[in-house]
XYZ file of C-alpha atoms in Angstrom:
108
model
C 0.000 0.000 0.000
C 1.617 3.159 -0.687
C 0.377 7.179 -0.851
C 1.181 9.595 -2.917
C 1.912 13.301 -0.841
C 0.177 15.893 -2.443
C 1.496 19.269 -2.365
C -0.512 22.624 -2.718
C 0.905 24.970 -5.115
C -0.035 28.958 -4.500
C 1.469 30.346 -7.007
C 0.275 28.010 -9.945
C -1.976 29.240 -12.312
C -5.540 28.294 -11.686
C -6.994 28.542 -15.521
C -5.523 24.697 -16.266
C -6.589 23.568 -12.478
C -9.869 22.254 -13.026
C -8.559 20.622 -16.598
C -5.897 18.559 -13.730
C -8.040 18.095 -11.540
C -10.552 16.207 -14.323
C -7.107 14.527 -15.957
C -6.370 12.887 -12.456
C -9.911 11.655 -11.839
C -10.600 10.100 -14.769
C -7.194 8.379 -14.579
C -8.049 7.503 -11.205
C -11.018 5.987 -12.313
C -9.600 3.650 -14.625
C -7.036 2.089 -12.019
C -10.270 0.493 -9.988
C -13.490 -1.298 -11.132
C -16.833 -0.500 -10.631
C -17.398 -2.196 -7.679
C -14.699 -1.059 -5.566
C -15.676 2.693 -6.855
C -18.805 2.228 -5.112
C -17.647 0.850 -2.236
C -15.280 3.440 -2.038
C -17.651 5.850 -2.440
C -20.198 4.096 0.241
C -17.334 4.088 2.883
C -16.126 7.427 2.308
C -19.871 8.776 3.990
C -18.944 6.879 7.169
C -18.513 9.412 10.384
C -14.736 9.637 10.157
C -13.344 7.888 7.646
C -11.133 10.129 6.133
C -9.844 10.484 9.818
C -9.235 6.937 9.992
C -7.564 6.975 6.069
C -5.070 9.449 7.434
C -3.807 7.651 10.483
C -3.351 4.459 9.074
C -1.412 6.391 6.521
C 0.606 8.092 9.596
C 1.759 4.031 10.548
C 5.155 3.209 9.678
C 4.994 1.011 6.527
C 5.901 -1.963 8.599
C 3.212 -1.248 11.404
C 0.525 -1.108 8.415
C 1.544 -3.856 7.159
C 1.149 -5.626 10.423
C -2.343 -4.394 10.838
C -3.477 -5.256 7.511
C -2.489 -8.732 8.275
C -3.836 -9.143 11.701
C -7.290 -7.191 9.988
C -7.150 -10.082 7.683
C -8.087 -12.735 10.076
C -11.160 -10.874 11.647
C -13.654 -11.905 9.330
C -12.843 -15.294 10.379
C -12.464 -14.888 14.227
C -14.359 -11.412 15.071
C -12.126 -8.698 16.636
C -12.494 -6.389 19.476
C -10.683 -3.234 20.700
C -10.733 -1.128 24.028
C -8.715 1.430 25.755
C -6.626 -0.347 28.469
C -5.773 1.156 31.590
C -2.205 2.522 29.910
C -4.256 4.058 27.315
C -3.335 2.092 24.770
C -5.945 0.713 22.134
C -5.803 -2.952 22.298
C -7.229 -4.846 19.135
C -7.358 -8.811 19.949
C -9.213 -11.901 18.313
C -12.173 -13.321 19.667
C -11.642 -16.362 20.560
C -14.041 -19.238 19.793
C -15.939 -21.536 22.201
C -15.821 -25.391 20.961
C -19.695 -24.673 19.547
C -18.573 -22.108 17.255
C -15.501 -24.340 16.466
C -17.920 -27.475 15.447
C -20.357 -25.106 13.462
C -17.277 -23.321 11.478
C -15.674 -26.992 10.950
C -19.059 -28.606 10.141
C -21.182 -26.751 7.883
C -24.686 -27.605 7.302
């Protein structure tokens, strides 16, 4: 995953800006399908999002890395987080009573 820093200009001439600004969408547009367009553009209406974009983006590369892998598994396990009493935000698996074990090992 990488970003790309995006630096405002003052002094450039604004006549061509909107003409840029078009040029980058539409190649923006053709890096993605449809479908993750739209759930791009679902997401993005979530209270904070773009707040939650950003500080991922803040991690080092090798502590966003290590989220998006430990992210990965939630689907499968369910996650929680909570403030401990250091104030750190602790993310950890749920783990699964020997039901939920049976049921996910012996579908129906």
């Amino acid at each position: 995953m990488t970003a790309e820093l995006i630096i405002f200009e003052p002094n450039r001439s604004t006549r061509s800006d909107s003409v840029d600004e078009a040029d980058r969408l539409l190649s923006a547009l053709g890096e993605y399908t449809s479908a993750e367009l739209l759930e791009l553009l679902y997401v993005g209406q979530e209270p904070g999002f773009f707040e939650l974009v950003r500080g991922l983006f803040a991690l080092s590369e090798e502590s966003r890395l290590g989220l998006q892998n430990f992210l990965a598994n939630a689907p499968r396990r369910g996650t929680t987080g909570a403030i401990d009493r250091e104030g750190r935000f602790v993310l950890q698996h749920r783990t699964l009573d020997s039901e939920e074990k049976f049921r996910r090992h012996n579908p129906q």
